[in-house]
Tab-separated table of C-alpha atoms in Angstrom:
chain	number	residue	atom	x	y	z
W	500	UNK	CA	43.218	-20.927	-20.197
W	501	UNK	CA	42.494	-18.550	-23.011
W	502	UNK	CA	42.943	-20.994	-26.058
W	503	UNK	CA	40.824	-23.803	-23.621
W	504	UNK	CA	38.049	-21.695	-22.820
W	505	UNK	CA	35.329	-22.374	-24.918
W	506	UNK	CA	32.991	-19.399	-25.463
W	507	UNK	CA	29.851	-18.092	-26.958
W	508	UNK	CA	30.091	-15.526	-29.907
W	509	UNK	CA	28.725	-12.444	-27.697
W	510	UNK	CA	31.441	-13.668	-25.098
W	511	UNK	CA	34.325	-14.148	-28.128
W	512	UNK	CA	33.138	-10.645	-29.420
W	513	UNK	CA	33.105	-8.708	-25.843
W	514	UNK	CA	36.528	-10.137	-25.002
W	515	UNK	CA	38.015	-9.352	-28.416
W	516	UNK	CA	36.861	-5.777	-27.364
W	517	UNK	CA	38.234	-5.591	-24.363
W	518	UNK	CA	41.832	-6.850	-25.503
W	519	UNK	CA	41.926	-3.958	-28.199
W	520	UNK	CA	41.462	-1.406	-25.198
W	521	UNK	CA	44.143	-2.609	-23.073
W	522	UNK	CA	46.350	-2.933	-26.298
W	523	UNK	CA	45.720	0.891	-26.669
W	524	UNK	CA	46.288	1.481	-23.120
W	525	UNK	CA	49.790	-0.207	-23.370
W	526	UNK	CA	50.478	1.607	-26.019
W	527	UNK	CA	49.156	4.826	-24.858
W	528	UNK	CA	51.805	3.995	-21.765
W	529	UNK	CA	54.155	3.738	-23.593
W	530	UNK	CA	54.108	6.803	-25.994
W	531	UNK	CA	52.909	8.851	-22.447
W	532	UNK	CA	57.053	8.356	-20.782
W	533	UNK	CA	57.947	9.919	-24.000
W	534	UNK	CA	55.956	13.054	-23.665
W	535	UNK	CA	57.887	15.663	-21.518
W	536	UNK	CA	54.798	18.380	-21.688
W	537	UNK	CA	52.706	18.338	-18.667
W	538	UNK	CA	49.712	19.703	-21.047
W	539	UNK	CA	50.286	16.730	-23.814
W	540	UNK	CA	50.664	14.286	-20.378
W	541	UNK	CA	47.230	15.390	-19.060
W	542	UNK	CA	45.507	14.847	-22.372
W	543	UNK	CA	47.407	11.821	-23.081
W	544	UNK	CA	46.415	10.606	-19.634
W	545	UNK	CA	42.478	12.010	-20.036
W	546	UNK	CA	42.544	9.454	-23.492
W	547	UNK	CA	43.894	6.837	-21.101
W	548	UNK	CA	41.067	7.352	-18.922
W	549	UNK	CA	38.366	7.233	-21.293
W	550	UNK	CA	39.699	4.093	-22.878
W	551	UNK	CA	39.453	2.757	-19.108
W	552	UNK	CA	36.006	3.791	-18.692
W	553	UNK	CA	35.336	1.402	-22.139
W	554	UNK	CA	37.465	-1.444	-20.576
W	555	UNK	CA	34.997	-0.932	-17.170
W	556	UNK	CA	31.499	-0.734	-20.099
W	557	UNK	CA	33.050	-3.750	-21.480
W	558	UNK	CA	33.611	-5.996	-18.461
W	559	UNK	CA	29.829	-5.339	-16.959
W	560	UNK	CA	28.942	-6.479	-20.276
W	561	UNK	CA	30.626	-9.266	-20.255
W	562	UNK	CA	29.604	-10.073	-16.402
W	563	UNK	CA	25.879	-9.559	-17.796
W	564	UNK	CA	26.567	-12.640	-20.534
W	565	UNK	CA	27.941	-14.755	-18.147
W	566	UNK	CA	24.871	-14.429	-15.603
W	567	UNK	CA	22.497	-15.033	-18.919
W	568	UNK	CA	24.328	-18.360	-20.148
W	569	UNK	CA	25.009	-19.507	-16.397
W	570	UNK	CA	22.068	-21.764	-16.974
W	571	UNK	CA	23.129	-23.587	-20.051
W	572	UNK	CA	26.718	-23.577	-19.651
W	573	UNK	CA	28.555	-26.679	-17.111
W	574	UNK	CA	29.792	-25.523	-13.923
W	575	UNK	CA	33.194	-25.810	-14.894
W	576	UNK	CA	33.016	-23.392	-17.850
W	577	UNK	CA	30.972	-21.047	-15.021
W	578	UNK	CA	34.341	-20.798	-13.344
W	579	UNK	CA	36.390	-20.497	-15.844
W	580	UNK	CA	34.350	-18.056	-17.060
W	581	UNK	CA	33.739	-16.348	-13.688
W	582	UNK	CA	38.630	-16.286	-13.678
W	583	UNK	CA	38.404	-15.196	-17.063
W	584	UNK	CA	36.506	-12.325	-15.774
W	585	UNK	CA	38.422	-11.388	-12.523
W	586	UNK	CA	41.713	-11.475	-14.635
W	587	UNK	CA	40.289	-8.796	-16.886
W	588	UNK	CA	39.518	-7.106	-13.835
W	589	UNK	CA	43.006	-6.791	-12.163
W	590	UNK	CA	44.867	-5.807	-15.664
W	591	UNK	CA	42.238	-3.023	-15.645
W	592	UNK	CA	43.101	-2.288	-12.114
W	593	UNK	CA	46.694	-2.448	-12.881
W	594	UNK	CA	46.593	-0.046	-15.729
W	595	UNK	CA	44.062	2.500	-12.808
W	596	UNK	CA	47.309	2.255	-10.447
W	597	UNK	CA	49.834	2.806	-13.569
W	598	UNK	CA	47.636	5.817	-14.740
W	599	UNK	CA	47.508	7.173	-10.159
W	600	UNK	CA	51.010	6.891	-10.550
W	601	UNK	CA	51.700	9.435	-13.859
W	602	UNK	CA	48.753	11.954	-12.077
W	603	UNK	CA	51.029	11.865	-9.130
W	604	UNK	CA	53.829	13.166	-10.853
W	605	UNK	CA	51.896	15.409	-12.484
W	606	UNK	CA	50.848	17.351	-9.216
W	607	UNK	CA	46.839	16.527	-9.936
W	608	UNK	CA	44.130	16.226	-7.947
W	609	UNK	CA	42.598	13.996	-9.799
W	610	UNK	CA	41.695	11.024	-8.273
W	611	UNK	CA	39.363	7.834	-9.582
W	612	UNK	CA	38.992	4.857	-7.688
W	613	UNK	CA	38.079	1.715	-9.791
W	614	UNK	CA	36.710	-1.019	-6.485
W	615	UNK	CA	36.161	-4.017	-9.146
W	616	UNK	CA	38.585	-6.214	-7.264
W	617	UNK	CA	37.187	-9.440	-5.532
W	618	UNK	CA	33.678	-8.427	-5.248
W	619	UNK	CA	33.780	-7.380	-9.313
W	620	UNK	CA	30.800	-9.456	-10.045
W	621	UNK	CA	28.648	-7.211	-7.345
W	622	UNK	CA	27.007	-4.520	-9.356
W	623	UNK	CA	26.976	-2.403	-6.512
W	624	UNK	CA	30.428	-2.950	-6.264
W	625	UNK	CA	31.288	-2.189	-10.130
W	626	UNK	CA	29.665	0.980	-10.131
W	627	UNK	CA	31.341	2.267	-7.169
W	628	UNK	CA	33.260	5.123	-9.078
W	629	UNK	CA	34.324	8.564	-7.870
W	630	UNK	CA	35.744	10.932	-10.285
W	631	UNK	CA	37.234	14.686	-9.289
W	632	UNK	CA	38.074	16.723	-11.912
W	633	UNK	CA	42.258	18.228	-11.799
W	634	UNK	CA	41.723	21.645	-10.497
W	635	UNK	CA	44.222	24.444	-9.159
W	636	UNK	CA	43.806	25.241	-5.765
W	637	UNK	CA	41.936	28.443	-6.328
W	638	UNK	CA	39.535	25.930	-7.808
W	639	UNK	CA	39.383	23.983	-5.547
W	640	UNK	CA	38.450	26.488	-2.941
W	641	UNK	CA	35.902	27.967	-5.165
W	642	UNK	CA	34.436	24.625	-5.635
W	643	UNK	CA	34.402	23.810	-2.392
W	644	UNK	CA	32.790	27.186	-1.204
W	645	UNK	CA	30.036	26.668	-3.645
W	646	UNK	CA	29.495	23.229	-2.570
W	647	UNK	CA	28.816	24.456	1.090
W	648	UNK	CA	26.468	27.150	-0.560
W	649	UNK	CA	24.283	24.571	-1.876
W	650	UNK	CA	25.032	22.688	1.279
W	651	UNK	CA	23.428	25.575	3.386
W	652	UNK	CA	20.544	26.078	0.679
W	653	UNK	CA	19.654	21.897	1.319
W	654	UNK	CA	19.863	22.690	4.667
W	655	UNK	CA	17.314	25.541	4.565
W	656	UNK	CA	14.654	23.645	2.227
W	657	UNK	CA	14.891	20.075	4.618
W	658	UNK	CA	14.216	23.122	7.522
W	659	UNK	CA	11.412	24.265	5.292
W	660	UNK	CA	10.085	21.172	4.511
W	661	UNK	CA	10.563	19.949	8.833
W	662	UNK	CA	8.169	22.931	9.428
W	663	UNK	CA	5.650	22.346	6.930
W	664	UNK	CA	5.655	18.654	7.670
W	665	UNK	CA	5.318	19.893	11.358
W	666	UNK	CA	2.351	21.899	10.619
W	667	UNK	CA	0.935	19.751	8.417
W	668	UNK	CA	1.189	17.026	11.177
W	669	UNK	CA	-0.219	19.529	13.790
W	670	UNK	CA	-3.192	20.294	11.275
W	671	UNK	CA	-3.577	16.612	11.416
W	672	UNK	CA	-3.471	15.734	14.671
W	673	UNK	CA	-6.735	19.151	15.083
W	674	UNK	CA	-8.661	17.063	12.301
W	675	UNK	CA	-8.235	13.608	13.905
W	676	UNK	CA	-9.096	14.936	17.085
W	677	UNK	CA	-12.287	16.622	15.817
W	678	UNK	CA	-13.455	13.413	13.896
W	679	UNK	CA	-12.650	11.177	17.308
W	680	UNK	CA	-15.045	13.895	19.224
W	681	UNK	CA	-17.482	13.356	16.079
W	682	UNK	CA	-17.320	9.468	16.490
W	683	UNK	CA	-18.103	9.721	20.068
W	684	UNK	CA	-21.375	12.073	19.776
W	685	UNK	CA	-22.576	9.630	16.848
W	686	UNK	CA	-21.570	6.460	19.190
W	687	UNK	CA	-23.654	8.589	22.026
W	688	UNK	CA	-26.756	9.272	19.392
W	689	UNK	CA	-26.540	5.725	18.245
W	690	UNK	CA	-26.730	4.072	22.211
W	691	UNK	CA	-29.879	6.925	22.603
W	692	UNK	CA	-31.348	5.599	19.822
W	693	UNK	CA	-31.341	1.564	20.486
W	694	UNK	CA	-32.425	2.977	24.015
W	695	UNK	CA	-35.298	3.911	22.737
W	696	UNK	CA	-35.524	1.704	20.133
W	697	UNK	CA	-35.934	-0.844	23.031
W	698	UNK	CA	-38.720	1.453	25.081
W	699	UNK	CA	-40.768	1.354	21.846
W	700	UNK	CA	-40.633	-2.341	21.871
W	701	UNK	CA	-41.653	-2.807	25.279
W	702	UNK	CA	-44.175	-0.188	25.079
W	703	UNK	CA	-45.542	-1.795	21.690
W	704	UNK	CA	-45.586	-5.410	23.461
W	705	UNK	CA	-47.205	-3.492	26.385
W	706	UNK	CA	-50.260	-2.316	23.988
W	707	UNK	CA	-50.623	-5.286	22.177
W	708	UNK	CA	-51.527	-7.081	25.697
W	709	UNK	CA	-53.761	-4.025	26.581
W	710	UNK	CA	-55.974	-4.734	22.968
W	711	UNK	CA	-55.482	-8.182	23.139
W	712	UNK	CA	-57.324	-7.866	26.323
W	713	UNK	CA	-60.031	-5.829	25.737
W	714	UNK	CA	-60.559	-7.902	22.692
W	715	UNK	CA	-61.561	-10.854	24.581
W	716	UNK	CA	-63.770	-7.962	27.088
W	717	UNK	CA	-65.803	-6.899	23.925
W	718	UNK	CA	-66.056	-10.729	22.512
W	719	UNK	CA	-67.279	-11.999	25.803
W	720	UNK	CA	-69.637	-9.074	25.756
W	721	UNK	CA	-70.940	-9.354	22.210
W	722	UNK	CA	-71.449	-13.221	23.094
W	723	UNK	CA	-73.585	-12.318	26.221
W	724	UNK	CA	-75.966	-9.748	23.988
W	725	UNK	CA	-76.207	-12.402	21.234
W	726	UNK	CA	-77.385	-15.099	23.768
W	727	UNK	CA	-79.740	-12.114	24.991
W	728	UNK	CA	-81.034	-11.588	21.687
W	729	UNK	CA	-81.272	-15.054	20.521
W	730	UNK	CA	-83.854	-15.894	23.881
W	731	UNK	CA	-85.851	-12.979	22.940
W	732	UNK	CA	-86.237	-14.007	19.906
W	733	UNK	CA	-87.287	-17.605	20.754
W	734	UNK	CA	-89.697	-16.220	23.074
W	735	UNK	CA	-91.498	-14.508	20.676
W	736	UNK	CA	-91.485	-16.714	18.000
W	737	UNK	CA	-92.487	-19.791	20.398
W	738	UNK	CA	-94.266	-18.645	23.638
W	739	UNK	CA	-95.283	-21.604	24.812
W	740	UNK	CA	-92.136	-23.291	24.947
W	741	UNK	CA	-91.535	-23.740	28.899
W	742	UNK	CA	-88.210	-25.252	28.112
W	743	UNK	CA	-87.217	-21.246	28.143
W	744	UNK	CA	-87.397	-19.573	31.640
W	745	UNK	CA	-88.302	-16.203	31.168
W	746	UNK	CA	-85.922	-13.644	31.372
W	747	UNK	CA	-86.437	-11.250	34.623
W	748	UNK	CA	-87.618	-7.404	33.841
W	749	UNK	CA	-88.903	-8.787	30.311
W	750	UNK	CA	-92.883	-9.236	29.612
W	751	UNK	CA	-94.576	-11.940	29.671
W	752	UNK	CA	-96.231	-13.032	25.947
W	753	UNK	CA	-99.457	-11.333	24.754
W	754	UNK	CA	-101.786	-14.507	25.875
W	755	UNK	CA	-100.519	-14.741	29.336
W	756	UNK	CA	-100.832	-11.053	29.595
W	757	UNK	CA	-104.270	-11.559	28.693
W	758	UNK	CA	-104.900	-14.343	30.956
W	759	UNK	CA	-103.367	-11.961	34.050
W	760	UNK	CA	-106.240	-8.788	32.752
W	761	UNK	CA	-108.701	-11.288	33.138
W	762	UNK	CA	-107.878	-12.751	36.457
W	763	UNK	CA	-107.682	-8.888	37.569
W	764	UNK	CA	-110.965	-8.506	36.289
W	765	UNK	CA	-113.201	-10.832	37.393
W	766	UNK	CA	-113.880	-9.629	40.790
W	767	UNK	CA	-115.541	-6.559	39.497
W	768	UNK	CA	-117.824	-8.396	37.492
């Protein structure tokens, strides 16, 4: 499939890569069941592991060119691509168990789990790696001891934190309540005020009938002394006119006055 598979240069280079580290792991292997020190082994075998962690660099790499020529490439070459990538996958896998096995027979307690299997082209998936360091068991009890120290000190901050984020909430819940007793005076104030809002109108209307009224009084009223006046005044100007009764309580004109001294008069003489 190799020699069929046609790839880009990025692809060509990556997998060139990648077949140099698992030539050195071979090898490395291979020179590790001639090594009969347990020190030299664990060095040998920490090499092997770094080399690994290249191989696992490598394959996301190659995973991430895939995904960005998917578009341009047929979907043939996708899958062939796609096996290409799985098979690098399981000879990395295979080399993880070979190097489980020599820790094993070392007495280590290191353990590093590589899940690239099926699901490899999941990132989550890829980067689901646990590493433990090899420790003695002394070390491992100290480690562990100071892991449930800073176990109990997180559990005493989240308690810290629960009881200020308690008393902030109960702080909260004293403010809310004292704005919701605010909103209801204002709502209160506000229902006064269009109360009376609505008194003043009706009161307003109320007046405006009032003056309208005595408006009309007073213009009925200034009519009545204007027709008054204006009869005087014809009167005088025009006594003789008998087209104009005369007005009761007002005197007569000067020549009728006159007329009545004489008629009063003339008995005497």
């Amino acid at each position: 499939m190799d020699t069929e598979l046609q790839m880009s240069p990025q692809l060509e280079q990556i997998d060139g890569e990648i077949r140099d580290n698992f030539r050195a792991l071979a090898n490395g292997f291979q020179k590790l069941d001639k090594i009969k020190d347990p020190n030299r082994q664990s060095k040998q075998l920490e090499e092997l592991t770094g080399k690994m962690r290249e191989c696992k660099r490598l394959i996301k790499e190659f995973d991430r060119e895939i995904k960005d020529e998917e578009s341009g490439n047929p979907p043939d070459v996708n899958k062939q691509l796609n096996d290409k990538k799985q098979s690098l996958i399981k000879e990395l896998n295979s080399y993880v168990a070979l190097r489980k096995t020599y820790m094993s027979s070392l007495g280590n307690k290191r353990v590093e789990l590589f899940d690239m299997g099926a699901g490899g082209g999941d990132p989550t998936a890829e980067d689901n790696v646990q590493v433990a360091s090899s420790m003695s068991n002394q070390e491992l009890i100290n480690a562990g001891t100071k892991t449930m120290d800073e176990t109990d000190q997180v559990i005493e901050r989240s308690k810290k934190v629960v009881e200020q984020t308690i008393e902030v909430g109960g702080q909260t819940a004293v403010t809310l309540k004292g704005q919701t007793e605010q909103m209801g005076r204002i709502v209160n104030e506000l229902d006064t005020i269009q109360f009376s809002i609505k008194k003043a109108s009706q009161l307003v209307k109320e007046i405006g009938r009032q003056v309208a009224t005595d408006k009309c009084i007073m213009l009925f009223l200034f009519l009545l002394v204007c027709g008054v006046i204006a009869i005087i005044i014809v009167k005088i100007v025009n006594p003789n006119n008998k087209d104009i009764r005369d007005i009761p309580g007002l005197a007569p004109p000067a020549p009728a006055r006159r007329l009545l001294s004489l008629k009063a008069t003339e008995p005497f003489k």
